[in-house]
mmCIF file of C-alpha atoms in Angstrom:
data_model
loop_
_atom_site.group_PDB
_atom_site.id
_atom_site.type_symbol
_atom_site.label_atom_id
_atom_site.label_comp_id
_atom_site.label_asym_id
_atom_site.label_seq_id
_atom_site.Cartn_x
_atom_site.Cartn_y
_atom_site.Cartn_z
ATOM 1 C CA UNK H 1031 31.155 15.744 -24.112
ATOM 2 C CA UNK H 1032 34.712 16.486 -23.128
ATOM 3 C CA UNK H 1033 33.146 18.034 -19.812
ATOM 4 C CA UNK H 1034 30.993 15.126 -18.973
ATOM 5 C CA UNK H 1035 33.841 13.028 -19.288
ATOM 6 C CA UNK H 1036 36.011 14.762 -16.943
ATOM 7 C CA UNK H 1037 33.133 15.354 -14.401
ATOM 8 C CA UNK H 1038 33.408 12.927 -11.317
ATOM 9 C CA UNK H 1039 29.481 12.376 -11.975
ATOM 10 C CA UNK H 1040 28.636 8.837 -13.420
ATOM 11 C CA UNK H 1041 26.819 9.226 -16.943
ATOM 12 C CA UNK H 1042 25.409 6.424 -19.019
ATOM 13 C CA UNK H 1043 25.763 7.377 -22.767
ATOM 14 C CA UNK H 1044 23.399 5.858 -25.482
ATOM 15 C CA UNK H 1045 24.579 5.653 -28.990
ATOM 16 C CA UNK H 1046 22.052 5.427 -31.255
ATOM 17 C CA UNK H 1047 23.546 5.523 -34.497
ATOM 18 C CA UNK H 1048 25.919 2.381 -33.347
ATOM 19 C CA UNK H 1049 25.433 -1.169 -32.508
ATOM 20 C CA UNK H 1050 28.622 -1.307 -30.479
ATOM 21 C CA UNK H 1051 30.961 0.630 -28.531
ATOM 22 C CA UNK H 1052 34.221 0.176 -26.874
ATOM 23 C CA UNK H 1053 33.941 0.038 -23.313
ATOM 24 C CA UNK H 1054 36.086 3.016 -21.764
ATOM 25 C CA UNK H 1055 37.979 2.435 -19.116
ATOM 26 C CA UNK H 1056 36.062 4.532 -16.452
ATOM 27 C CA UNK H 1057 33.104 2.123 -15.163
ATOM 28 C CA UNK H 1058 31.397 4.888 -14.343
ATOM 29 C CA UNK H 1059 31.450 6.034 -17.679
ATOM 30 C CA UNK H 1060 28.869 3.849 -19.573
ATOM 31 C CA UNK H 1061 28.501 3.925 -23.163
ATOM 32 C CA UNK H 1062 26.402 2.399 -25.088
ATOM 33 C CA UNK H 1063 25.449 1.133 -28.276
ATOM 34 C CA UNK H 1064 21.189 1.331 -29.362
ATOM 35 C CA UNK H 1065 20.848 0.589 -32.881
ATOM 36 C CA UNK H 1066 19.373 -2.505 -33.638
ATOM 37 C CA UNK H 1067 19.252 -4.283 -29.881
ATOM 38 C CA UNK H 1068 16.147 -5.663 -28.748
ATOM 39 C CA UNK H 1069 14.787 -3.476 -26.472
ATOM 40 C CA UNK H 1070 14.147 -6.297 -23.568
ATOM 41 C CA UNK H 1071 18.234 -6.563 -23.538
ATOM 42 C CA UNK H 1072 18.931 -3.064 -23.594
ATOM 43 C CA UNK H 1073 16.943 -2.315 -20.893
ATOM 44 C CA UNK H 1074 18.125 -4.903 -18.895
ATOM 45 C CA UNK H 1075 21.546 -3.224 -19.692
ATOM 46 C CA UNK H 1076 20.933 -0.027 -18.748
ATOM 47 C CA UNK H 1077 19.626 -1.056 -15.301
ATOM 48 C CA UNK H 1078 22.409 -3.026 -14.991
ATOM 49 C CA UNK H 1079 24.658 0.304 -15.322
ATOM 50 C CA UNK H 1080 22.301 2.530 -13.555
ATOM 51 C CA UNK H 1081 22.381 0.059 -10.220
ATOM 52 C CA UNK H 1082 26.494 -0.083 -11.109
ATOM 53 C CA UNK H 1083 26.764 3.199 -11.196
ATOM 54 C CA UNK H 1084 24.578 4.329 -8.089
ATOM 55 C CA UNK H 1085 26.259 1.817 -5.682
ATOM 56 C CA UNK H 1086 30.069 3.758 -6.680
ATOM 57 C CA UNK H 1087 28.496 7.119 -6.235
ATOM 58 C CA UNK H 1088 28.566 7.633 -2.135
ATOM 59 C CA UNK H 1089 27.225 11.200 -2.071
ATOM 60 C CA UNK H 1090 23.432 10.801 -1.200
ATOM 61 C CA UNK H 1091 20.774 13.642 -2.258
ATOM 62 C CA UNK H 1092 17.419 14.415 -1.996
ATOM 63 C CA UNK H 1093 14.870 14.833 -4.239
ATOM 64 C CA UNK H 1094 13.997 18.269 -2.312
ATOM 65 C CA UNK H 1095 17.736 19.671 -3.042
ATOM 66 C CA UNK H 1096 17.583 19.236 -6.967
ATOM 67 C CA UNK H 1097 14.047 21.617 -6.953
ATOM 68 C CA UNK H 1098 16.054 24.706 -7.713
ATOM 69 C CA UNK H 1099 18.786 23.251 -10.152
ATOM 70 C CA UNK H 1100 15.526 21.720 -11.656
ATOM 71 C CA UNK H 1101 13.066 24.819 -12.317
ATOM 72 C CA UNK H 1102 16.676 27.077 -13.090
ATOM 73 C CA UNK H 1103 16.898 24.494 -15.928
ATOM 74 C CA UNK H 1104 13.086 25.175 -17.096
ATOM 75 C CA UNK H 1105 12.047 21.028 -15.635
ATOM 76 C CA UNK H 1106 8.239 21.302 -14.941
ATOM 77 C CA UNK H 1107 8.231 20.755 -10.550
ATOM 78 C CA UNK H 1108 5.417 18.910 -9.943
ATOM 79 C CA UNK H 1109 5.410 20.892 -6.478
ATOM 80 C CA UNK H 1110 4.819 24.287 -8.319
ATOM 81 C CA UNK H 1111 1.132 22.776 -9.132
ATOM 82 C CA UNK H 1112 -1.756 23.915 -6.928
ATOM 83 C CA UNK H 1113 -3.160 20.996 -7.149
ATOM 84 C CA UNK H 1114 -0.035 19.153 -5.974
ATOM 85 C CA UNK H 1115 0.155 21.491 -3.289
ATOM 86 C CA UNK H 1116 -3.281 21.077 -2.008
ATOM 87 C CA UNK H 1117 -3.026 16.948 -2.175
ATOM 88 C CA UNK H 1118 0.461 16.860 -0.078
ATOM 89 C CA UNK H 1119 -1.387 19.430 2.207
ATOM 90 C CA UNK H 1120 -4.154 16.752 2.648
ATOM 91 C CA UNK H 1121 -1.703 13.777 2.821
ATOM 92 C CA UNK H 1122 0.223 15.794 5.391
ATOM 93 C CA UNK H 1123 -2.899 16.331 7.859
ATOM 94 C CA UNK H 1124 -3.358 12.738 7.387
ATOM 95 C CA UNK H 1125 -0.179 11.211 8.194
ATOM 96 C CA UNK H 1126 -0.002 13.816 11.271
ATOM 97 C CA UNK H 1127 -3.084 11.452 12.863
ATOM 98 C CA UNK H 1128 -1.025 8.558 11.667
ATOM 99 C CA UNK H 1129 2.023 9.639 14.062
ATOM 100 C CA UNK H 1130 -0.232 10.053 17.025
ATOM 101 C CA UNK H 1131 -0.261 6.309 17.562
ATOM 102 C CA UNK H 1132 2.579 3.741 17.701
ATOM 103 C CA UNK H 1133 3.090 1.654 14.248
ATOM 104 C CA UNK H 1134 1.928 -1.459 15.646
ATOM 105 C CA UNK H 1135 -1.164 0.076 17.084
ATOM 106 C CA UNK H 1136 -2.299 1.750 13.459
ATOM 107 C CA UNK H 1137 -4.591 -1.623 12.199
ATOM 108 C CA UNK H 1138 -6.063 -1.819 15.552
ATOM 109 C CA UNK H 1139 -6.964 1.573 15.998
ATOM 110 C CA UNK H 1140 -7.721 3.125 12.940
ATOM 111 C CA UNK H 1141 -9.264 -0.227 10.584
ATOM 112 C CA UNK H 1142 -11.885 -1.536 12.941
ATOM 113 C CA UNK H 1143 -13.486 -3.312 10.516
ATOM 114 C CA UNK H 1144 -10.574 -5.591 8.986
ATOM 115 C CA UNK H 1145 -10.439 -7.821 11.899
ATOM 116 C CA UNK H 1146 -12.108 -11.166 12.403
ATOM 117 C CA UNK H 1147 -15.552 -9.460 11.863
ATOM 118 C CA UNK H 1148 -14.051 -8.986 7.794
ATOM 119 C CA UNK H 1149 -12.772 -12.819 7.861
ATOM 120 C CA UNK H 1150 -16.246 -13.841 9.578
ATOM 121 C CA UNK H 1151 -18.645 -12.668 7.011
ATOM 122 C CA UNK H 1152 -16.134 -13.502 4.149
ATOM 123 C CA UNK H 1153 -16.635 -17.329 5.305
ATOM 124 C CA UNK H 1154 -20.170 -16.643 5.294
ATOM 125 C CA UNK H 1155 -20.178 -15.415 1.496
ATOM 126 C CA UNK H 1156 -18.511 -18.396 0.637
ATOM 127 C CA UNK H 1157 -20.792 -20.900 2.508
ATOM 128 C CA UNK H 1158 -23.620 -18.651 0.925
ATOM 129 C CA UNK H 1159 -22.573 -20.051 -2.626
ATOM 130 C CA UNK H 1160 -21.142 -23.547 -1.738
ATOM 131 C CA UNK H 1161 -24.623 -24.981 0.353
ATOM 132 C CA UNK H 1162 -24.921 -28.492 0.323
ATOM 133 C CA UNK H 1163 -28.086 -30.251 0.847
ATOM 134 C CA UNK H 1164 -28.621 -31.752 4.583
ATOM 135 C CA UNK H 1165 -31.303 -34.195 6.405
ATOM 136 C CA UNK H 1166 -32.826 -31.791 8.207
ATOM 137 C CA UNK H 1167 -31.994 -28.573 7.050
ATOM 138 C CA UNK H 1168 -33.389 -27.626 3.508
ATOM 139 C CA UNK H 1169 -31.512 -25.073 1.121
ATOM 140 C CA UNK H 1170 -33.394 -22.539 1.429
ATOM 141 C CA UNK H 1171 -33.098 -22.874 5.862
ATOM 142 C CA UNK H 1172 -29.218 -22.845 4.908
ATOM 143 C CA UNK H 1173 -29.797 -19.646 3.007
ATOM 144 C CA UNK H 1174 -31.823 -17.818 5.517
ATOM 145 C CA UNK H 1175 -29.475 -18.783 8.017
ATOM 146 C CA UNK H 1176 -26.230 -17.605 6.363
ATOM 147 C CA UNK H 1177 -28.386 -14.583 5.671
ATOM 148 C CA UNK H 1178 -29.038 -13.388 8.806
ATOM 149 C CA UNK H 1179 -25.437 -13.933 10.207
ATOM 150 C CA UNK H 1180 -24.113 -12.047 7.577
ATOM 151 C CA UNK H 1181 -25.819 -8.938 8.403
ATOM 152 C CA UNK H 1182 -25.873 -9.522 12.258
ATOM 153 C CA UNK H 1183 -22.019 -9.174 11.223
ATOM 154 C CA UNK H 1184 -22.290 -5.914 9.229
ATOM 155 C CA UNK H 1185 -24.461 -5.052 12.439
ATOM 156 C CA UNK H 1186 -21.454 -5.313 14.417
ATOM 157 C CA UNK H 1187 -19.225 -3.661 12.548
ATOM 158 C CA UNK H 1188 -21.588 -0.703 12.118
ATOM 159 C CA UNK H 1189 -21.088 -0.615 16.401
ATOM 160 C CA UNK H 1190 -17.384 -1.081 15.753
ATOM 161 C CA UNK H 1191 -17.051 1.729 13.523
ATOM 162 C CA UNK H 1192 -19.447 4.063 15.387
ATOM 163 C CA UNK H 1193 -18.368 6.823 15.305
ATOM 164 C CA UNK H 1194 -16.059 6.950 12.405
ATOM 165 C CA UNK H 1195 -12.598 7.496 13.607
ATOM 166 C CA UNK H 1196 -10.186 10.681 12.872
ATOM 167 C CA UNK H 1197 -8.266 9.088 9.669
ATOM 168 C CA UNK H 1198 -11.058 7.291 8.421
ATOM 169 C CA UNK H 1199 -13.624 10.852 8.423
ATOM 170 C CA UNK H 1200 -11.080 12.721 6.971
ATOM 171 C CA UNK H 1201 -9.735 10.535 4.777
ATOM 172 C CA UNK H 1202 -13.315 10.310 3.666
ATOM 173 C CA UNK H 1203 -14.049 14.687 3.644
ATOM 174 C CA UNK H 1204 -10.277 14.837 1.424
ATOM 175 C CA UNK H 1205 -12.315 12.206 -1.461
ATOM 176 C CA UNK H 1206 -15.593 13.649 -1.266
ATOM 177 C CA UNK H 1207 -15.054 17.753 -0.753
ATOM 178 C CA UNK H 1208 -15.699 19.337 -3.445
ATOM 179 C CA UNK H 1209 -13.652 22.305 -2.378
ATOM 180 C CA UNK H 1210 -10.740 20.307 -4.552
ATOM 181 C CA UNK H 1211 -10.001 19.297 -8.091
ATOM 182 C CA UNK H 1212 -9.869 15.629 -9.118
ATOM 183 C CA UNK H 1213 -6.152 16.638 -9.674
ATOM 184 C CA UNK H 1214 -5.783 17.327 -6.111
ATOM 185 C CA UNK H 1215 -7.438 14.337 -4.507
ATOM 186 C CA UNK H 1216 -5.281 11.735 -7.030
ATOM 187 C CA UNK H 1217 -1.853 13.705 -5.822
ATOM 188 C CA UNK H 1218 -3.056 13.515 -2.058
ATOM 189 C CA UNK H 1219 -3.772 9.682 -3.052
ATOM 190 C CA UNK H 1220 -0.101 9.190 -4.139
ATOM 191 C CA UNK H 1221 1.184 11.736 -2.005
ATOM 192 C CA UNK H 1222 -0.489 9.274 0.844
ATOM 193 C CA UNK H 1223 1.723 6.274 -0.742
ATOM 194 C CA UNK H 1224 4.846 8.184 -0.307
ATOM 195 C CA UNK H 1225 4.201 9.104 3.311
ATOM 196 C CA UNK H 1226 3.085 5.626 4.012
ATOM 197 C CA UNK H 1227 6.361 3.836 2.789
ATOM 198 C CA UNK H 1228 8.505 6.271 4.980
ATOM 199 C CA UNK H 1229 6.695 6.094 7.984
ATOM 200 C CA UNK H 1230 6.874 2.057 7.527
ATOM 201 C CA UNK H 1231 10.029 1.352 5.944
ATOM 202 C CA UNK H 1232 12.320 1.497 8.585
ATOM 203 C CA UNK H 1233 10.029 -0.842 11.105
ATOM 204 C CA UNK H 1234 9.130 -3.099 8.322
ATOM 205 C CA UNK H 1235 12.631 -3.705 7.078
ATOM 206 C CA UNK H 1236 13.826 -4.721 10.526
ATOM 207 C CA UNK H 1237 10.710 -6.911 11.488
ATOM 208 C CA UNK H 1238 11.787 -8.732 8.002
ATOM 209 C CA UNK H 1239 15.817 -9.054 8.879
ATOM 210 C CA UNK H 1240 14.767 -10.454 11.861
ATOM 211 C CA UNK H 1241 12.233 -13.184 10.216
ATOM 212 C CA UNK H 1242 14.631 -14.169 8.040
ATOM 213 C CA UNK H 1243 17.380 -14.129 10.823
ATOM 214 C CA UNK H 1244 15.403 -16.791 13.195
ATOM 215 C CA UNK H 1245 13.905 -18.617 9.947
ATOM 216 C CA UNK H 1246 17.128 -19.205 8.682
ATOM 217 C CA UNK H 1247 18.451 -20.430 12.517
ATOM 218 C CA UNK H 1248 15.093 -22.086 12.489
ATOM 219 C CA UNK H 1249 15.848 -24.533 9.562
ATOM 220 C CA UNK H 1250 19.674 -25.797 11.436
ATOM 221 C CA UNK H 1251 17.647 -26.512 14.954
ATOM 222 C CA UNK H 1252 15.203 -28.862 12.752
ATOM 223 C CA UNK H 1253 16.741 -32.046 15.163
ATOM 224 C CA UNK H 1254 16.349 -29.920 18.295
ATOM 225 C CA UNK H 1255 13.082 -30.251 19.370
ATOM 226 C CA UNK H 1256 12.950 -27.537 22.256
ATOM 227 C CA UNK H 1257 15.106 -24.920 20.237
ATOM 228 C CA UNK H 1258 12.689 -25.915 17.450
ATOM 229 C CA UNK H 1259 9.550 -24.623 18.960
ATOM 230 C CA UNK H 1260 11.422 -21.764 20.493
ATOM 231 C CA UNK H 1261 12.391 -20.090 17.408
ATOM 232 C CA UNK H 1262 9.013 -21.309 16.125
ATOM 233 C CA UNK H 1263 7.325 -19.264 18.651
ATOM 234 C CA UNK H 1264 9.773 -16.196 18.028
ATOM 235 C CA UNK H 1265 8.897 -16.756 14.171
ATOM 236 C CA UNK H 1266 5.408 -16.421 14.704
ATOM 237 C CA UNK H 1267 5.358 -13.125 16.874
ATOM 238 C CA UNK H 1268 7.346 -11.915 14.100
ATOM 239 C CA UNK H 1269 5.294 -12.727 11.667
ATOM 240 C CA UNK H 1270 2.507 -11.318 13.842
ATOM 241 C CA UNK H 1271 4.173 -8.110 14.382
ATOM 242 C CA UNK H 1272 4.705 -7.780 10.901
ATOM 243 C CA UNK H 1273 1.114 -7.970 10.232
ATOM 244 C CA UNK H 1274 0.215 -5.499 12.453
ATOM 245 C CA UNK H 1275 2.743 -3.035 11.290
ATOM 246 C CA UNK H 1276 2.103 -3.196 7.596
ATOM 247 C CA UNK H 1277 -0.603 -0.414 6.668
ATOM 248 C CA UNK H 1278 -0.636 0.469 2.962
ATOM 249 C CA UNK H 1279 -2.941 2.696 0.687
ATOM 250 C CA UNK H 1280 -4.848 -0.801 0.211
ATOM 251 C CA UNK H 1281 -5.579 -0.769 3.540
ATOM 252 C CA UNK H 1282 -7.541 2.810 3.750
ATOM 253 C CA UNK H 1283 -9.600 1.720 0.213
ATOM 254 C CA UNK H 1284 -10.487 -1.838 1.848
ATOM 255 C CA UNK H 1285 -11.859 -0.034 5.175
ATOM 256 C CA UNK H 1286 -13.899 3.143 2.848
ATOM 257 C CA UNK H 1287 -15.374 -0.197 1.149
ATOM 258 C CA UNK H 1288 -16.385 -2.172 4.029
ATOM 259 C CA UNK H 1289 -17.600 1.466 5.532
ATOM 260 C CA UNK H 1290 -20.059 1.326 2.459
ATOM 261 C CA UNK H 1291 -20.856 -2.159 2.342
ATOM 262 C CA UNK H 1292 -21.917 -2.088 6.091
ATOM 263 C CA UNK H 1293 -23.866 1.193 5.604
ATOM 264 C CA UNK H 1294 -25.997 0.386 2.713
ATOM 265 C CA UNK H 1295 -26.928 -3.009 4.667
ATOM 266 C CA UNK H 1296 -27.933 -0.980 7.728
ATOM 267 C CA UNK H 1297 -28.592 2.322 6.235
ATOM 268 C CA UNK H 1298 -30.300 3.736 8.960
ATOM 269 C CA UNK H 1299 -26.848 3.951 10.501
ATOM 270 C CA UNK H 1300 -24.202 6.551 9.835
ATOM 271 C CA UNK H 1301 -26.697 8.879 9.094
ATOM 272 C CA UNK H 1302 -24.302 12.037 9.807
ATOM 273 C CA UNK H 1303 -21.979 10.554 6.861
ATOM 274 C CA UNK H 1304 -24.511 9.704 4.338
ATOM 275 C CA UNK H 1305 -23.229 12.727 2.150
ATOM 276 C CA UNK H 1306 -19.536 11.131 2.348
ATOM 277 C CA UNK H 1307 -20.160 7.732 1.946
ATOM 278 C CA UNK H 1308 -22.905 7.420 -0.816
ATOM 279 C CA UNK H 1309 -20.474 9.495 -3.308
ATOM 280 C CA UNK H 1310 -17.814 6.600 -2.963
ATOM 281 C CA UNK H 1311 -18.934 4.379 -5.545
ATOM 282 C CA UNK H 1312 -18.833 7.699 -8.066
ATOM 283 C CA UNK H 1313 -14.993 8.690 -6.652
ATOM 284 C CA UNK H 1314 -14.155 4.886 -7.326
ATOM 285 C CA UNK H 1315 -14.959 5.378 -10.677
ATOM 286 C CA UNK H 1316 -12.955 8.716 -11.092
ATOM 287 C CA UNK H 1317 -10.138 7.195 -9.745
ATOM 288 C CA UNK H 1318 -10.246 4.451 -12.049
ATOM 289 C CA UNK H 1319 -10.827 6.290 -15.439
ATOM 290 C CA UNK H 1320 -8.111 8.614 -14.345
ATOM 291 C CA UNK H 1321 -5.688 5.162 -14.251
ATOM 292 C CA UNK H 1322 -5.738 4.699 -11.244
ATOM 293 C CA UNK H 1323 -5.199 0.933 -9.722
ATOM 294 C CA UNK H 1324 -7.946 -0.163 -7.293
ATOM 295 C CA UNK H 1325 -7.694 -3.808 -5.904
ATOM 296 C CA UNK H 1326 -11.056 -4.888 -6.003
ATOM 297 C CA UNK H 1327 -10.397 -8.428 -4.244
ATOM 298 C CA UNK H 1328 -8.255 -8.731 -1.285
ATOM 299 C CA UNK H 1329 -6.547 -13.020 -1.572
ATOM 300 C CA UNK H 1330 -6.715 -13.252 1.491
ATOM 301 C CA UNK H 1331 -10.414 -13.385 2.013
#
């Protein structure tokens, strides 16, 4: 103890056999007290001191330089498992086709079938339950109708995504080989987060100082008519730009499902990914049981 408390390191020390402590009068050296605090408080506490302690301590580190001081002190490296290995390897051929194209250019390259074809038969589904009788146009005309659009839609995504792009067919082959574990396709799932959020943060984070920048000049120009619908028009390129750029794991499972939905209502289509896509349902259900989240209803459509 005498150590830690000379050690320029911050510490946060939990007391669990006290309900109180003195505060010292390092801040960087927290103590404590656990017994008998409601654990919502506590917690709250102990973030409080982490964040406290994290913006005094200037010295920045990666994760990669604690590996060694980690395995010498017998910590289980979650980069020692094959599997682990295998699903970065994966995420890293990935994010490599990722790279090839400008941020901005990733929706409109790689997710063909997000775009106004996705919002199209989504406002078809929704007609398709919400018909309404007419004079000269019986339910069941209505029905046909909606019918028919709907899969001249799917139709034309099927020629959008024809042939299946780079990301999309391998992101596919990583799910369904069965060359890997189940271990190794959930770690080259989150591995895929991590890779995502780096390649994005930096562009996102500016795109959403700058919204906030002309939103904020936006609101003081409210009597200014022509500065008004300036910055309006700057605020909604922004806003446009920041739709294009964001591109999360979300994104890859809502194209693989719109992949499916379109193939099984042309299933002559495809035919060369058959093998792939018709195991999807079966790796959504892995995924799941193995905890992990799915959205299974985009709000936006």
């Amino acid at each position: 103890s005498e150590t830690l408390s000379k050690s320029p390191v911050p510490f946060i020390c939990l007391f669990a056999g006290k309900e109180k402590v003195a505060r010292g009068k390092n801040p960087t050296k927290v103590r404590l007290g656990a017994k008998n605090r409601n654990e919502a408080e506590l917690t709250d506490e102990i973030i409080s001191a982490i964040k406290h302690c994290v913006s005094t301590n200037e010295k920045t580190s990666s994760l990669k330089t604690y590996l060694e001081a980690a395995r010498d002190q017998q910590f289980r490296v979650d980069e020692d498992n094959e599997a682990c290995r295998q699903g970065k390897g994966m995420a890293q051929t990935l994010l490599c086709l990722l790279k090839e194209e400008k941020v901005s250019r990733l929706k409109e390259k790689f997710l063909t079938l997000q775009g106004e074809l996705w919002h199209s038969w989504c406002r078809k589904d929704k007609e398709q339950y919400r018909l309404e009788s007419k004079a000269k146009r019986s339910i069941e005309q209505q029905l046909s109708d909606i019918r028919a659009q709907k899969l001249s839609i799917r139709h034309q995504q099927i020629q959008k995504a024809s042939p299946i792009n780079d990301l999309i067919r391998s992101f596919l082959e990583c799910l369904a080989s069965p060359e890997h574990s189940q271990d190794a396709k959930l770690y080259m799932l989150q591995w895929l987060r991590i890779y995502l959020d780096e390649l994005l943060t930096d562009t996102l984070t500016d795109l959403q100082e700058k919204y906030h920048s002309v939103w904020t000049e936006l609101r003081k120009k409210q009597k200014n008519k022509d500065d008004f619908n300036h910055l309006q028009e700057d605020l909604n390129k922004i806003s446009e730009d920041l739709n294009s750029t964001t591109f999360g794991f979300q994104h890859f499972m809502r194209e693989i499902g719109q992949v499916y939905e379109a193939v099984q209502t042309v299933p002559e289509k495809l035919k060369d990914r058959r093998h792939h896509i018709d195991n999807l349902p079966a790796i959504g259900a892995e995924m799941l049981i193995s905890g992990y989240p799915l959205e299974l209803m985009d709000g936006d459509t």
